Every structure is written in C-alpha cells, then in structure tokens.
Amino acid sequence: MYIGDEKIMTYIKDNLSNTSLPTLVIEEEKCHFEYPQIGYGNEGSVHKYNDKIAFKIFTFTKNKENLPKKFEKIELLGHINDEAACFPIGLVGYEDRKKEGYYYDLVNKHKEYESFWPLQFLKDTKKLIEYIIQADEAIQRFHKMGIILGDIKDDNILIDSNENVKFVDTDNWMYNGYDFDLEPGRASWLSNTFKKNFSLIDNDRFVFGIMAIQYFLDGSVVCRSDNYFKKMIEFMDVSQEVKDGLRLIFSDANEKPYIGPILKKINPDQEIISKEEIYRLNRIF
C-alpha cells in the first residue's frame, strides 16, 4: 500500500494453528497481572506462565513485516534441543488465535548467581572456571548444530538452581539460513577490532573469550585492541601453553580455539593476574 510516495508495510498476523509445534492461548488482559513480566528486550516482553514455562511476546518489534520469517526460524528451533539452551517449545497467541510469540522452559535461577553477570563478584576461581567451561562446551555444541549466537553477553547466560548453565534469547540466533533478527553489535567485534573479515564462529569464540577473561581482571575493563591483549597476556601468571592459546583467541588469527580447554590448564588455586599487574595494565591503556 502507498500513501503518496511512501510505501506503508502491512503486517497480517499468521494463524496460531499454522505450526507443527504445540500452542498456548493466553488472555491478553492477564499478560502483566496473572503472568508477571520477568524480562524484556528490543523485540519483546518475557513473562512467567507457571512454575515450568515462560513465554516471550513480540510486543516491541518495530519491523513487524519481518515476523513471518522470525516464526519460520522459531519453527525450526523448536525441533532441536540442548540441555544448556532454552529453545522454543511452542507458540503463543491471544484469544484471536494469532501468533504473538513463543514459550520455553522457565529457568529456576540460582539464588546467588542468577546469570553470568554476578560472576564478576565470585571469588571462588575454581567454581568460576567450571561455569565458563560449561558455557564454552555448550557453545561448541551449538556451533556443531550450525548455530551462530552473535549476541553473547553475561545476562543472556543464566545459571539454574542446580548450577547448570542455560542460554536464553535463542530466537535471535542465526540458524539454517535464517539471519539474526536484530543485528547484534557484538557480531562485528572481531572484525572491528582487527579491521578485517572473520568467520562468525571465530567472532563467537572471540566475544565469549572477552567475556570470560573479564572475570579475572577485577578493576579493569577489557580494551579491544591488539596492544592491550598482548600486554594482558604478558602480565598473566600462567604457563606459556595457556598464553599461546589465549593469544590465538585475542589476535587476528583465524580458526581460533575455544577458551574452555585453555582454562582447564590453569591452576585455580593460583592468582592468574595480580592486582599490581592489573594496575599496570590500566596505567598503560
């Protein structure tokens, strides 16, 4: 439809019955009362349905004409599973039985560490490394499935009451020919840092590596520059083998290693980088 010279996009919602996944119908007016909001993002609002299920409604999506493609991807994601990922289980609609979002397993969060964000305050290095390795192993499995995460950040990685890592916001992942619905800024961190093209898998390894190494740099924020990475690794009190592995991640090298196997070679009872060396690093950069 055109008004003057401007094209107006019309979005017609698809029927909830047009799916191979289970469906859930909720009353729209109960969305914020009976089903409390537990999260939100640029695309939608996340609500608790009951003690086992959460759902995401695409309330804030600006380009609603792209939602049909989004639901096609959700349809595919709903047929794969991994213990560390909250993939879609089924679709959600209101009383008019139109597609509004999807539902997934609710994460019963850890009392102290609900996500990776509070891990910056975790003083138990052994436990910290265990969480990082668990998440890294999950990312390796996702990559083998053909998934690119793109937006790897600490608040998208939850920890449940049994200390299991759970990745959320999976609907924006790249999968089976379907792109990111919202282009994550982190999806270009590696190419922007070294001013050349890299695979998206290498970018995932790089981004998760930065997030992981940040936990060991209390009082400093990782600066995405080659000189910073060189000095950071130089100041670390770890074996040369570990330094070499970290350097491959934090450099312009292709086919980077995952950080999990490298951290397994670190002695958790030994300070990885001292406060004095962090101070030196901060004075340089």
Short mmCIF file of C-alpha atoms in Angstrom, two decimals, residues 45-274:
data_model
loop_
_atom_site.label_atom_id
_atom_site.label_comp_id
_atom_site.label_asym_id
_atom_site.label_seq_id
_atom_site.Cartn_x
_atom_site.Cartn_y
_atom_site.Cartn_z
CA SER A 45 8.42 -8.89 26.73
CA VAL A 46 9.10 -12.09 28.70
CA HIS A 47 6.56 -13.41 31.21
CA LYS A 48 6.26 -16.26 33.66
CA TYR A 49 3.33 -18.51 32.75
CA ASN A 50 3.71 -21.01 35.59
CA ASP A 51 6.48 -22.75 37.54
CA LYS A 52 7.67 -24.56 34.42
CA ILE A 53 7.06 -22.27 31.46
CA ALA A 54 7.96 -18.72 30.39
CA PHE A 55 6.79 -17.00 27.22
CA LYS A 56 8.00 -14.16 25.03
CA ILE A 57 5.59 -11.85 23.22
CA PHE A 58 6.95 -9.75 20.34
CA THR A 59 5.46 -6.55 21.71
CA PHE A 60 8.25 -4.13 20.84
CA THR A 61 9.25 -5.44 17.41
CA LYS A 62 9.39 -2.43 15.07
CA ASN A 63 9.69 -4.25 11.74
CA LYS A 64 6.67 -6.49 12.18
CA GLU A 65 6.73 -7.37 8.48
CA ASN A 66 9.79 -9.50 9.33
CA LEU A 67 7.91 -11.55 11.91
CA PRO A 68 6.75 -14.25 9.45
CA LYS A 69 10.43 -15.11 8.81
CA LYS A 70 11.05 -14.98 12.53
CA PHE A 71 8.32 -17.53 13.17
CA GLU A 72 9.72 -19.74 10.41
CA LYS A 73 13.04 -19.80 12.26
CA ILE A 74 11.32 -20.42 15.60
CA GLU A 75 9.56 -23.36 13.96
CA LEU A 76 12.97 -24.90 13.19
CA LEU A 77 14.49 -24.05 16.56
CA GLY A 78 11.51 -25.73 18.22
CA HIS A 79 12.61 -29.06 16.80
CA ILE A 80 16.12 -29.05 18.24
CA ASN A 81 17.18 -29.24 21.85
CA ASP A 82 20.18 -28.95 24.12
CA GLU A 83 20.37 -29.12 27.88
CA ALA A 84 22.02 -25.70 28.04
CA ALA A 85 19.64 -23.80 25.75
CA CYS A 86 16.09 -22.53 26.27
CA PHE A 87 14.92 -23.23 22.73
CA PRO A 88 11.28 -22.57 21.80
CA ILE A 89 8.88 -25.35 22.76
CA GLY A 90 5.71 -23.99 21.17
CA LEU A 91 3.92 -20.86 20.00
CA VAL A 92 1.81 -18.40 21.98
CA GLY A 93 -1.29 -16.47 20.90
CA TYR A 94 -4.11 -14.42 22.36
CA GLU A 95 -7.83 -15.17 22.18
CA ASP A 96 -7.96 -14.37 18.44
CA ARG A 97 -5.56 -17.31 17.94
CA LYS A 98 -2.92 -15.33 16.03
CA LYS A 99 0.82 -15.82 16.50
CA GLU A 100 2.20 -13.45 19.13
CA GLY A 101 5.33 -15.21 20.42
CA TYR A 102 6.67 -18.48 21.78
CA TYR A 103 7.13 -20.29 25.06
CA TYR A 104 10.06 -22.19 26.55
CA ASP A 105 11.23 -23.87 29.74
CA LEU A 106 11.38 -21.48 32.68
CA VAL A 107 14.78 -21.38 34.38
CA ASN A 108 14.65 -21.80 38.16
CA LYS A 109 17.53 -19.42 38.83
CA HIS A 110 20.41 -19.88 41.25
CA LYS A 111 19.85 -17.89 44.45
CA GLU A 112 23.23 -16.15 44.37
CA TYR A 113 24.23 -16.22 40.72
CA GLU A 114 21.16 -15.86 38.50
CA SER A 115 23.24 -15.26 35.40
CA PHE A 116 26.85 -14.79 34.35
CA TRP A 117 26.67 -11.08 35.24
CA PRO A 118 27.13 -11.58 39.04
CA LEU A 119 30.08 -13.92 38.42
CA GLN A 120 32.27 -10.81 38.47
CA PHE A 121 31.83 -10.95 42.26
CA LEU A 122 32.53 -14.68 42.58
CA LYS A 123 35.80 -15.18 44.47
CA ASP A 124 35.92 -18.97 44.02
CA THR A 125 38.16 -19.25 40.95
CA LYS A 126 37.59 -22.99 40.61
CA LYS A 127 33.81 -22.54 40.51
CA LEU A 128 34.14 -19.61 38.10
CA ILE A 129 36.22 -21.67 35.68
CA GLU A 130 33.70 -24.53 35.93
CA TYR A 131 30.85 -22.22 34.89
CA ILE A 132 32.88 -20.79 31.99
CA ILE A 133 33.87 -24.25 30.76
CA GLN A 134 30.27 -25.44 30.96
CA ALA A 135 29.12 -22.49 28.85
CA ASP A 136 32.02 -22.91 26.42
CA GLU A 137 31.18 -26.58 25.89
CA ALA A 138 27.58 -25.58 25.15
CA ILE A 139 28.75 -23.03 22.58
CA GLN A 140 30.85 -25.73 20.93
CA ARG A 141 27.73 -27.92 20.65
CA PHE A 142 25.69 -25.04 19.23
CA HIS A 143 28.32 -24.41 16.58
CA LYS A 144 28.21 -28.08 15.58
CA MET A 145 24.45 -27.68 15.12
CA GLY A 146 25.09 -24.85 12.66
CA ILE A 147 24.11 -22.10 15.10
CA ILE A 148 25.78 -18.69 15.42
CA LEU A 149 24.98 -16.88 18.66
CA GLY A 150 26.23 -13.39 17.83
CA ASP A 151 24.98 -11.60 20.92
CA ILE A 152 26.94 -13.42 23.63
CA LYS A 153 26.61 -11.44 26.86
CA ASP A 154 26.50 -12.26 30.55
CA ASP A 155 22.81 -11.56 31.15
CA ASN A 156 21.80 -13.95 28.35
CA ILE A 157 23.53 -16.85 30.11
CA LEU A 158 21.57 -17.93 33.18
CA ILE A 159 22.54 -20.35 35.96
CA ASP A 160 19.82 -22.55 37.42
CA SER A 161 19.39 -23.82 40.99
CA ASN A 162 21.33 -26.98 40.12
CA GLU A 163 24.26 -24.87 38.83
CA ASN A 164 23.53 -25.69 35.20
CA VAL A 165 24.20 -23.04 32.54
CA LYS A 166 21.17 -22.02 30.45
CA PHE A 167 21.36 -19.80 27.36
CA VAL A 168 18.28 -17.67 26.68
CA ASP A 169 17.16 -15.32 23.89
CA THR A 170 17.80 -18.13 21.44
CA ASP A 171 15.24 -16.84 18.92
CA ASN A 172 17.70 -14.23 17.68
CA TRP A 173 20.41 -16.77 16.88
CA MET A 174 21.43 -17.41 13.29
CA TYR A 175 20.34 -20.86 12.15
CA ASN A 176 19.76 -22.89 8.99
CA GLY A 177 19.86 -19.95 6.58
CA TYR A 178 17.94 -17.60 8.88
CA ASP A 179 19.86 -14.49 9.91
CA PHE A 180 19.84 -12.54 13.15
CA ASP A 181 16.53 -10.71 13.53
CA LEU A 182 18.33 -7.86 15.24
CA GLU A 183 21.95 -7.45 14.20
CA PRO A 184 23.96 -7.74 17.44
CA GLY A 185 26.72 -5.20 17.89
CA ARG A 186 28.90 -7.99 19.27
CA ALA A 187 28.61 -9.88 15.97
CA SER A 188 31.18 -7.49 14.50
CA TRP A 189 33.52 -7.05 17.48
CA LEU A 190 36.29 -9.17 15.98
CA SER A 191 36.26 -7.57 12.53
CA ASN A 192 36.01 -4.08 14.02
CA THR A 193 38.95 -4.76 16.33
CA PHE A 194 41.35 -6.04 13.68
CA LYS A 195 39.89 -4.32 10.59
CA LYS A 196 39.49 -7.50 8.53
CA ASN A 197 36.87 -10.13 7.88
CA PHE A 198 36.47 -13.22 10.07
CA SER A 199 34.06 -16.11 10.29
CA LEU A 200 31.12 -15.63 12.63
CA ILE A 201 32.22 -18.73 14.54
CA ASP A 202 35.58 -17.07 15.24
CA ASN A 203 33.69 -13.97 16.35
CA ASP A 204 31.65 -16.04 18.82
CA ARG A 205 34.88 -17.51 20.21
CA PHE A 206 36.40 -14.05 20.50
CA VAL A 207 33.35 -12.45 22.16
CA PHE A 208 32.89 -15.25 24.67
CA GLY A 209 36.65 -15.18 25.32
CA ILE A 210 36.48 -11.48 26.19
CA MET A 211 33.51 -12.07 28.49
CA ALA A 212 35.29 -14.96 30.21
CA ILE A 213 38.67 -13.26 30.68
CA GLN A 214 36.98 -10.13 32.07
CA TYR A 215 36.10 -12.06 35.25
CA PHE A 216 39.81 -12.36 36.07
CA LEU A 217 40.52 -8.65 35.58
CA ASP A 218 38.93 -7.15 38.66
CA GLY A 219 39.24 -3.38 38.45
CA SER A 220 39.80 -3.29 34.69
CA VAL A 221 37.64 -3.35 31.58
CA VAL A 222 38.97 -5.28 28.60
CA CYS A 223 40.10 -2.88 25.90
CA ARG A 224 39.58 -4.34 22.43
CA SER A 225 42.98 -3.56 20.96
CA ASP A 226 45.86 -5.80 19.93
CA ASN A 227 48.37 -3.99 22.13
CA TYR A 228 46.10 -4.38 25.15
CA PHE A 229 45.72 -8.10 24.52
CA LYS A 230 49.49 -8.55 24.20
CA LYS A 231 50.16 -6.79 27.50
CA MET A 232 47.28 -8.50 29.28
CA ILE A 233 48.61 -11.94 28.35
CA GLU A 234 52.20 -10.91 29.14
CA PHE A 235 51.19 -9.91 32.68
CA MET A 236 49.37 -13.19 33.39
CA ASP A 237 50.96 -15.73 35.71
CA VAL A 238 50.10 -18.80 33.63
CA SER A 239 52.00 -21.33 31.56
CA GLN A 240 53.35 -20.49 28.12
CA GLU A 241 50.92 -23.01 26.66
CA VAL A 242 47.99 -21.09 28.16
CA LYS A 243 49.45 -17.77 26.98
CA ASP A 244 49.82 -19.13 23.44
CA GLY A 245 46.21 -20.32 23.41
CA LEU A 246 44.88 -17.02 24.70
CA ARG A 247 46.96 -15.14 22.16
CA LEU A 248 45.29 -17.08 19.34
CA ILE A 249 41.88 -16.03 20.64
CA PHE A 250 42.86 -12.42 21.22
CA SER A 251 44.59 -11.74 17.92
CA ASP A 252 43.80 -11.58 14.21
CA ALA A 253 44.34 -15.35 13.87
CA ASN A 254 41.71 -17.39 12.04
CA GLU A 255 40.23 -20.68 13.29
CA LYS A 256 40.57 -19.63 16.91
CA PRO A 257 40.47 -22.18 19.72
CA TYR A 258 37.68 -22.19 22.31
CA ILE A 259 38.66 -20.75 25.66
CA GLY A 260 37.28 -23.62 27.76
CA PRO A 261 40.05 -26.15 27.06
CA ILE A 262 42.63 -23.41 27.69
CA LEU A 263 41.18 -22.51 31.09
CA LYS A 264 41.24 -26.19 32.08
CA LYS A 265 45.05 -25.88 32.10
CA ILE A 266 45.01 -23.05 34.65
CA ASN A 267 45.66 -23.76 38.32
CA PRO A 268 42.55 -22.33 40.07
CA ASP A 269 44.47 -22.02 43.34
CA GLN A 270 46.92 -19.62 41.74
CA GLU A 271 46.24 -15.95 41.05
CA ILE A 272 46.01 -15.60 37.30
CA ILE A 273 46.86 -11.93 37.22
CA SER A 274 47.76 -9.87 40.28
#
